[in-house]
XYZ file of C-alpha atoms in Angstrom:
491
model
C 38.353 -0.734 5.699
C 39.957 -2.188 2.522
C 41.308 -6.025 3.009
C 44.674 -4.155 1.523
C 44.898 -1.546 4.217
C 45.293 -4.393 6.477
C 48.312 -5.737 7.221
C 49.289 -9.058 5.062
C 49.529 -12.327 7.267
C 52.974 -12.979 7.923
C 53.232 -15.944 5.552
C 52.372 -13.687 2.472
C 54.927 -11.003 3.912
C 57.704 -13.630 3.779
C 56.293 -15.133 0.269
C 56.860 -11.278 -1.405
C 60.031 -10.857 0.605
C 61.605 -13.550 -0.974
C 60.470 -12.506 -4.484
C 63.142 -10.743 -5.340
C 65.802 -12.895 -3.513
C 67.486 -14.035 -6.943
C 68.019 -10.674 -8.365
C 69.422 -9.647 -4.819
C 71.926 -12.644 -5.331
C 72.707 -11.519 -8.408
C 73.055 -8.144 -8.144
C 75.558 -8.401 -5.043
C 78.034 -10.181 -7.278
C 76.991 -8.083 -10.079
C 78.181 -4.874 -8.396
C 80.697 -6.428 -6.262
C 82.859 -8.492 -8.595
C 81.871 -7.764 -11.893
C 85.075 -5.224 -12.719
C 87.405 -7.685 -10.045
C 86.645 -11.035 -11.712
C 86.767 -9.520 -15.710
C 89.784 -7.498 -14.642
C 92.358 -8.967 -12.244
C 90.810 -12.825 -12.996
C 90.302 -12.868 -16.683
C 92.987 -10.021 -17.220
C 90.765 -7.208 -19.239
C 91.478 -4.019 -19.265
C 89.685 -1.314 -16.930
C 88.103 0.405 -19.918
C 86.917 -2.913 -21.382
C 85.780 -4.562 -17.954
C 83.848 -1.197 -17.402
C 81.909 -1.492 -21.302
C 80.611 -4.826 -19.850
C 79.556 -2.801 -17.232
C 78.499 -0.047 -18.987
C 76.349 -2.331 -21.605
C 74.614 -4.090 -18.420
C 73.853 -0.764 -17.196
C 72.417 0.206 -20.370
C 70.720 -2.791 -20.986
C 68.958 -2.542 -17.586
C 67.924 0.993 -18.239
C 66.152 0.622 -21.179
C 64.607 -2.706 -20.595
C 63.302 -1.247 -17.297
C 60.668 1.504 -18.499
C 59.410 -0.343 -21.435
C 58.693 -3.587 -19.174
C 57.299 -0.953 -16.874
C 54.609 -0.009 -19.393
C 54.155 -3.427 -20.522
C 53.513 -4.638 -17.476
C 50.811 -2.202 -16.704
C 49.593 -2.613 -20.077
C 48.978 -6.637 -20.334
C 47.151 -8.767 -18.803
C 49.296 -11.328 -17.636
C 48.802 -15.217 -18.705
C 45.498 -16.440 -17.944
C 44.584 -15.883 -14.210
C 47.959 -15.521 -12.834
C 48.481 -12.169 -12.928
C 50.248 -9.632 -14.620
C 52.886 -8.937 -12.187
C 53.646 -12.602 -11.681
C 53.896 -13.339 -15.158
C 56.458 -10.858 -15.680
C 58.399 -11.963 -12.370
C 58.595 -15.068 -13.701
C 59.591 -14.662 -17.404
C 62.340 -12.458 -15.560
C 63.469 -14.990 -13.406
C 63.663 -17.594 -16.340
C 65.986 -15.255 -18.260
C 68.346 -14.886 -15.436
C 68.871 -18.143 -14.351
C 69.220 -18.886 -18.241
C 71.824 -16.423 -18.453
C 73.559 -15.644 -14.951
C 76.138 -18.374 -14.793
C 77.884 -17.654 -18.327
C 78.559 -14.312 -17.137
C 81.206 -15.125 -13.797
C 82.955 -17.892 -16.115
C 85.267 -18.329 -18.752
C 84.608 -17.781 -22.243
C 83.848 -20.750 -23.428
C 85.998 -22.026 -26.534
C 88.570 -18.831 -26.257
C 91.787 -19.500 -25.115
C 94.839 -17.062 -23.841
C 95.616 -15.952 -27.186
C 91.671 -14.834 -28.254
C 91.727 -10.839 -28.642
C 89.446 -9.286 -25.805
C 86.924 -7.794 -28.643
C 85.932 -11.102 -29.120
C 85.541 -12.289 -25.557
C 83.590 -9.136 -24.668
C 81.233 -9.934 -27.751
C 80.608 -13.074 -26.557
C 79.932 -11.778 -22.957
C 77.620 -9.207 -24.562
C 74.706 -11.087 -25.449
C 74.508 -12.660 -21.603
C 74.591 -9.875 -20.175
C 71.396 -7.862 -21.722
C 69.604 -11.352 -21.374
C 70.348 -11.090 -17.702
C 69.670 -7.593 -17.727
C 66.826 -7.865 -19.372
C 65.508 -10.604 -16.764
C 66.564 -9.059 -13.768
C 64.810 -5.379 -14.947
C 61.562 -7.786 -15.422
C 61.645 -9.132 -12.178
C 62.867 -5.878 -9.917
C 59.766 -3.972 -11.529
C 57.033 -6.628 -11.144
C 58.085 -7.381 -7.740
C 58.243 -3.354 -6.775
C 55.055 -3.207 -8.150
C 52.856 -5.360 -6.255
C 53.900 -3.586 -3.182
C 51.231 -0.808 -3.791
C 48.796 -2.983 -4.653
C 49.375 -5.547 -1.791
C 49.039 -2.347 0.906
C 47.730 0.756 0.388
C 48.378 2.208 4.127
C 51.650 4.380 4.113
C 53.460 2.715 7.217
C 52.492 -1.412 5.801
C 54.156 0.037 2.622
C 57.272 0.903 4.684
C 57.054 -2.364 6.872
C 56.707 -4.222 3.012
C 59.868 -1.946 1.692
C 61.978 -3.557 4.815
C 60.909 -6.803 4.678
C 62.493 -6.389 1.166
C 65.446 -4.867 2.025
C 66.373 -7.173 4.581
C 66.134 -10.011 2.471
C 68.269 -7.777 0.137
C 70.846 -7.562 3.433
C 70.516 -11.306 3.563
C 71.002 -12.113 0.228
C 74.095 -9.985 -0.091
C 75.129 -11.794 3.215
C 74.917 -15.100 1.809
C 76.915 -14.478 -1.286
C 79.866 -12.737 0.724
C 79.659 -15.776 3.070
C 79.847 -18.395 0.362
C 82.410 -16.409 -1.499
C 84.770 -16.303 1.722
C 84.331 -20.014 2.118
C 84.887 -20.805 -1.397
C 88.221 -18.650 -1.040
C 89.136 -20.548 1.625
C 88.583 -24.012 0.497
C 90.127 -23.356 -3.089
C 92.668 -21.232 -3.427
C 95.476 -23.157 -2.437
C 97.684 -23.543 0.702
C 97.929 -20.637 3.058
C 101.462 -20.827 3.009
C 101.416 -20.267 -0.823
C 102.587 -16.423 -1.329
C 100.189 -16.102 -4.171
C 97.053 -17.676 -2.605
C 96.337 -14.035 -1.045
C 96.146 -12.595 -4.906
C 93.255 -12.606 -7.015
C 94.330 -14.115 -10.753
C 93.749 -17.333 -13.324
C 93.201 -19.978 -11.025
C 90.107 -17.984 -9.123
C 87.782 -18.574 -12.272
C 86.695 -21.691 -10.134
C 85.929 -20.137 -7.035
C 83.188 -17.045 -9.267
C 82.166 -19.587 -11.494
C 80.572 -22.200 -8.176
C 79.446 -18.886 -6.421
C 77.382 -18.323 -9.702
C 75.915 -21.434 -9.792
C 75.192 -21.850 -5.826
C 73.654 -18.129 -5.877
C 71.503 -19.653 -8.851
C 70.439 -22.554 -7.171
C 69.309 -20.947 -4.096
C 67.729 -17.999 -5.503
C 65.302 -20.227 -7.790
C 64.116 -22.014 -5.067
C 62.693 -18.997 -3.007
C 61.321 -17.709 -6.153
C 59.143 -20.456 -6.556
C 58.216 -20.054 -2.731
C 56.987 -16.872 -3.789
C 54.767 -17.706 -6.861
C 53.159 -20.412 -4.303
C 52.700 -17.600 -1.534
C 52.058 -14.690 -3.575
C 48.294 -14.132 -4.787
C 47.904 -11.033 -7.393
C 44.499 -8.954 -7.826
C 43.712 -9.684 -11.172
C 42.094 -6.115 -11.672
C 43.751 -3.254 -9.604
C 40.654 -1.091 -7.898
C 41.378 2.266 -6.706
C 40.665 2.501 -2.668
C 38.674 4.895 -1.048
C 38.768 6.281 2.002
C 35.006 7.605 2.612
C 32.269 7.870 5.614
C 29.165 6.054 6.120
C 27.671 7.222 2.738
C 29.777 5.531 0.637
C 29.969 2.055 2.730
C 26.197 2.473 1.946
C 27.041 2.939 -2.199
C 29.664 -0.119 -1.982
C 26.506 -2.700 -0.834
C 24.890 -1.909 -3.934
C 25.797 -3.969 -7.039
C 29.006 -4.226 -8.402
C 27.886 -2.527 -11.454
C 26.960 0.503 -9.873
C 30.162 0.554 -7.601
C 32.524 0.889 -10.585
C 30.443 3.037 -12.358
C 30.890 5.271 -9.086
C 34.744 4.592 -9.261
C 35.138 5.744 -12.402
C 33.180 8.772 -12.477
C 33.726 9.961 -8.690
C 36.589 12.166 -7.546
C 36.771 11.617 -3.886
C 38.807 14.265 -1.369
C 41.094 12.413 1.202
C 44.011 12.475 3.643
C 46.689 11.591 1.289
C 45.290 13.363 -1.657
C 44.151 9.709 -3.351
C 41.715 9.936 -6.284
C 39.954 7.715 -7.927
C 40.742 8.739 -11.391
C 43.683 6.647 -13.318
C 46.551 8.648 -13.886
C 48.378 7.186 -16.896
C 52.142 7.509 -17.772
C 52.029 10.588 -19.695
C 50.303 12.361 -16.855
C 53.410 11.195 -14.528
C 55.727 13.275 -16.733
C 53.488 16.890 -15.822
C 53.675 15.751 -12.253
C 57.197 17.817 -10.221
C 57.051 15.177 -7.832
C 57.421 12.578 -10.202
C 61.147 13.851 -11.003
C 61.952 14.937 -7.499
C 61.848 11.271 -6.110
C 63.664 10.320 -9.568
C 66.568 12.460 -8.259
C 66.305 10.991 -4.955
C 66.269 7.242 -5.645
C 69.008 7.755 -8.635
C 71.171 9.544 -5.967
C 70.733 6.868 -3.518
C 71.309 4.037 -5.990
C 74.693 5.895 -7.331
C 76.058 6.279 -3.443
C 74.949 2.250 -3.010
C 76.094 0.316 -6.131
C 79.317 2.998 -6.837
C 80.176 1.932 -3.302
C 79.588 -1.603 -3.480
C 81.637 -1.713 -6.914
C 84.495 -0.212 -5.793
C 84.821 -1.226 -2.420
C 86.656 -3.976 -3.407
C 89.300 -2.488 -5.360
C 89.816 -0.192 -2.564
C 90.459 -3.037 -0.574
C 92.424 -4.557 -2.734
C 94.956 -2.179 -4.815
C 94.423 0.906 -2.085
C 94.646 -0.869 1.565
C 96.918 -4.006 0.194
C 94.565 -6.707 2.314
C 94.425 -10.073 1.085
C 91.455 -11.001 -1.128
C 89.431 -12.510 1.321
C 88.668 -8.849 2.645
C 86.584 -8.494 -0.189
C 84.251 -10.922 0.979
C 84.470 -10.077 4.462
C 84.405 -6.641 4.589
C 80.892 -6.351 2.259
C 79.928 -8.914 4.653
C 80.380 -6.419 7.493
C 78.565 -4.090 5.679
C 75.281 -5.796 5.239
C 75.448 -7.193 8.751
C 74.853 -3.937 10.020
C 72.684 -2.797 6.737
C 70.385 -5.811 8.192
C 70.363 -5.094 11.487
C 69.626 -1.094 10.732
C 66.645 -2.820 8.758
C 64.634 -4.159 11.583
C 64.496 -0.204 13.413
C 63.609 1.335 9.994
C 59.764 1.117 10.633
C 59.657 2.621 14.183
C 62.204 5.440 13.365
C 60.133 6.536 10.453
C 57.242 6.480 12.049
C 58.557 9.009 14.969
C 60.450 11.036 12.926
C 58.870 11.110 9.318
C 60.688 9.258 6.398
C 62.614 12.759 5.625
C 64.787 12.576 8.568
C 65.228 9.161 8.614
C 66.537 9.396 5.135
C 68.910 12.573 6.346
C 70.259 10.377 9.196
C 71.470 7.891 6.522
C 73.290 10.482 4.363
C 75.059 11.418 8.050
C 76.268 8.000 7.920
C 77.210 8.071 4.607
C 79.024 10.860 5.151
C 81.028 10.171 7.975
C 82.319 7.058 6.154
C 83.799 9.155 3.852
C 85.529 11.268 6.098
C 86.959 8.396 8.295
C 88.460 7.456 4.927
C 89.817 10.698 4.375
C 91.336 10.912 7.259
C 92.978 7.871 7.586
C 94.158 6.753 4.247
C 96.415 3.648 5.632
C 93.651 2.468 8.432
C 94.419 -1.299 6.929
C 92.332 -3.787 8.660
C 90.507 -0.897 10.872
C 88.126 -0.353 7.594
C 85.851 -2.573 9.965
C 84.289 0.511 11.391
C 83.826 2.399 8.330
C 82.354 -0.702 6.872
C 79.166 -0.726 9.612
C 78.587 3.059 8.930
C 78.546 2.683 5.384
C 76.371 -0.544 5.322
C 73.784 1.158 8.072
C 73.863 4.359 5.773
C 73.205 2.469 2.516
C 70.066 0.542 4.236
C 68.897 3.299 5.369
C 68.783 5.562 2.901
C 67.450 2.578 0.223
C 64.622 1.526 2.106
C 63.197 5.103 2.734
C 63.698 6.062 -0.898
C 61.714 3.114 -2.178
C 59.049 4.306 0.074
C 59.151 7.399 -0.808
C 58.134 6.247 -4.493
C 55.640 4.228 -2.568
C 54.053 6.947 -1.470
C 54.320 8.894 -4.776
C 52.452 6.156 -6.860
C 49.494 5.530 -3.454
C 46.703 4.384 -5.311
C 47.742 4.950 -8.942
C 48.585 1.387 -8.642
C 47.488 0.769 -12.450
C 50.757 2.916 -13.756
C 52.713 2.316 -10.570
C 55.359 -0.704 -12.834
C 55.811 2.850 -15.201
C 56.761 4.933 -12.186
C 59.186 2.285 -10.875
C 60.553 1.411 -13.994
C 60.948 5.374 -14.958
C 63.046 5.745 -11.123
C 64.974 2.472 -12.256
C 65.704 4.021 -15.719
C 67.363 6.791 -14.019
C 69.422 5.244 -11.515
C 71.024 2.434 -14.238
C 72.032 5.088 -16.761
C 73.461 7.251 -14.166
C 75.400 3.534 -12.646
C 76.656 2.755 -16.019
C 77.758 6.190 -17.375
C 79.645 6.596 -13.917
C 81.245 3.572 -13.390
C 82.643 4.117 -17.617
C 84.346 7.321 -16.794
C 85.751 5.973 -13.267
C 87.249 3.501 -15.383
C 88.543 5.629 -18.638
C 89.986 7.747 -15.740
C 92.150 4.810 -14.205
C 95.871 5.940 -14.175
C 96.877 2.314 -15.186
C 96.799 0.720 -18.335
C 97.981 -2.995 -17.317
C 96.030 -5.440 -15.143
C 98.785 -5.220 -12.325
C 97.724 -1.775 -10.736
C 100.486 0.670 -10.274
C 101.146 3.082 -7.861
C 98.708 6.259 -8.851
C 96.094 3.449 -8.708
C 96.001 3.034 -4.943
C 95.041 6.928 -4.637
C 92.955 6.326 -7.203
C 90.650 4.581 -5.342
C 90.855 5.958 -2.535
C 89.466 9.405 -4.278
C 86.752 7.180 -5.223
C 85.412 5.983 -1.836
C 86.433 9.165 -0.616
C 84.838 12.017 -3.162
C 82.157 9.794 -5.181
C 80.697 8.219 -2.189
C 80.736 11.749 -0.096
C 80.019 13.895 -3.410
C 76.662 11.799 -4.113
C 75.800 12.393 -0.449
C 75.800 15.895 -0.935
C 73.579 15.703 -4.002
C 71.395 13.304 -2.637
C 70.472 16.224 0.620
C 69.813 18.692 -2.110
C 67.573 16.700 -3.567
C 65.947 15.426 -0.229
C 65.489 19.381 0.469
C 63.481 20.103 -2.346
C 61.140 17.651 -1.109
C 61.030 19.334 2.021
C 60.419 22.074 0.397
C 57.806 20.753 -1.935
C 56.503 17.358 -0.553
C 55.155 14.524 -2.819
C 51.925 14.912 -3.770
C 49.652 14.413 -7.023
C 48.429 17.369 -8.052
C 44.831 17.764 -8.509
C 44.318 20.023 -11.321
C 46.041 17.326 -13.549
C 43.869 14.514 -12.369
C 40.914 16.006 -12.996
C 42.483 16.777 -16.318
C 42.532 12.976 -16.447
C 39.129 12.037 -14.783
C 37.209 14.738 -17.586
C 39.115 12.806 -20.231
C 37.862 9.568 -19.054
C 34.383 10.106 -18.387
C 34.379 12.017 -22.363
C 35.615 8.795 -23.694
């Protein structure tokens, strides 16, 4: 058995759990109060606030598939690994860039025209982008080189994830105490509105969110050890533990020109980006992951405004309420593993979209529930977890031991799901009834068609897709590897 088909001790679990703690930081105010702090704090307009969006979005998705092959591509910087040296020239770029985003333009005043403020928030933004895209696929792709066993790559996803719960936790946390300690009096009729003076309260959460989140990064680079050459396992009897005791030289001449049968249809041959566009599979977890990731991050945008313009609750709600969320998103987390073990990843992925689901109908239903949005918050958080970890496993399972294209893969998936975040999130916002930063009546069923129909109408995509791979499951298929395997044993 293969030292990576083991499971990791538990202090190198926690070291790549952490690894992507900044980004999750990040991200949560990203999607959370990106469109609430550039619209009703700094008083842009909904189309404008959503082009910042829109050019993060963009940013992200092309940065994503080209650090994706370059990551696969180079070696890294001297012995520390390719994957490492990409996580951290990622995580120098956000925390270079991060805290001029939630913060006033610096040297504009109330007068400057918003053109010029949003090219001066432009450059920031795909520097962040950029950072965050190198970071997200590095850290996704150690996982299948870490583990190759299906059910350790699950147990790595939600180790992840939870972190990802408790990340978004902390933020929400720190951004209700912040709330609390700064915005004025409580008997000030205006301390329960978001405006001017809140600038303060996003521009500390961006700096404590960047102070925490480099410190468990460099717990990871001291916890995290990379293979310096990736080395296709094998599953094989006692014959070939007899060929792996002879030299090394004669072992990787077998791995390269061997094409060994097993279980989960590995191969030995190296299946190289071009090969993942011939493969069906390849785009039916790309539909999958950019479904989930629109039902997420659409949510997680918009929740807020919903709480805000649609329900009328004051704005600490929109810390408490995503707070809620990922409470129960974390606690969902730590069953994950067991479920989809016992019922395959499949149905554990339906039973999220059920969740997902029935949030949207409880807000159908009951369009003035006011402070009851508590109990559609826990469905939708324990839906979102759900349905995140098991499609990052999925993709898992799609790259298995193809770990030498697996950033390409990852950064193709994340490609699809930040094009699809930013193009939605623009026409949400050119549709917006309002045209003034004070919303107006139409806007508060505005949003609630949102959380009702975008959330529920994803959903509904998202179990298409999951049929087809039902229908078809992931696998490679052979005839194309061997494709590849003739090619490389002719060169």
């Amino acid at each position: 058995m293969s030292d990576t088909d083991r499971s990791l001790p538990a202090v190198r679990r926690l070291s790549y759990a952490v690894g992507h703690f900044l980004n999750d930081l990040c991200a949560s105010m990203w999607f959370t109060y990106l469109l609430v702090f550039y619209h009703s704090v700094l008083g842009f307009h909904n189309t404008n606030a959503g082009v910042l969006l829109l050019v993060g979005q963009v940013a992200d998705a092309l940065c994503t598939p080209l650090i994706g092959y370059e990551s696969d591509q180079t070696a890294g910087c001297g012995n520390y690994g390719k994957r490492k040296t990409w996580h951290l020239i990622g995580t120098l770029s956000v925390v270079l860039s991060f805290a001029f985003i939630f913060n006033q333009c610096l040297g504009c005043d109330p007068n400057t025209p918003q053109w010029a403020s949003l090219l001066y928030f432009t450059p920031f933004i795909i520097i962040f982008q950029f950072g965050w895209a190198a970071t997200q696929i590095s850290h996704l792709s150690l996982i299948p080189e870490l583990v190759t066993c299906e059910h350790a790559k699950v147990e790595l996803t939600a180790y992840r994830y939870a972190f990802t719960v408790i990340a978004n936790i902390t933020v929400y946390a720190l951004a209700y105490l912040l709330f609390h300690v700064l915005s004025g009096a409580d008997d000030d009729p205006l301390s329960d509105t978001l405006g001017p003076t809140d600038v303060v309260v996003f521009r500390n959460l961006a700096l404590i969110v960047l102070g925490i989140g480099a410190l468990f990064a460099i717990f990871f680079h001291l916890g995290i050890t990379e293979r310096h050459a990736p080395v296709a396992e094998e599953e094989a009897g006692d014959e070939e533990d007899r060929m792996r005791k002879n030299t090394e030289e004669e072992a990787a001449d077998e791995e390269r020109k061997l094409l060994l049968p097993g279980p989960s249809n590995r191969t030995s041959s190296l299946l190289q980006w071009k090969c993942w566009l011939q493969q069906p599979s390849f785009y039916q977890v790309a539909l999958l992951y950019m479904s989930t990731r629109l039902i997420v991050n659409l949510s997680q945008t918009y929740i807020s405004m919903y709480l805000i313009n649609t329900l009328g609750l004051p704005k600490k709600f929109i810390a408490t309420i995503p707070l809620v969320m990922y409470v129960s998103g974390f606690l969902s987390s730590f069953i994950m593993k067991p479920v989809s073990k016992h019922i395959g990843k499949s149905l554990t992925y339906f039973v999220g979209l059920l969740l997902i689901m029935a949030f949207s109908y409880w807000v159908l239903v009951d369009d003035r529930m006011g402070q009851q949005i508590y109990g559609p918050a826990v469905l939708l958080g324990a839906g979102s977890a759900t349905i995140l970890v098991i499609s990052l496993a999925m993709t898992a399972e799609l790259i298995s031991d193809q770990t030498q294209s697996g950033a390409f893969v990852y950064g193709a998936m994340s490609f699809t799901d930040k094009l699809a975040n930013g193009i939605a999130v623009m026409m949400i916002q050119a549709l917006h009834p309002c045209h003034t930063v004070v919303c107006c009546p139409a806007c508060v069923w505005f949003y609630h068609y949102i959380m009702v129909f975008v959330t529920g109408g994803v959903a509904i995509f998202a179990a298409l897709a999951l049929c087809s791979i039902l229908i078809w499951p992931i696998r490679i298929r052979p005839r194309d590897l061997q494709v590849v395997a003739d090619t490389t044993r002719v060169n």
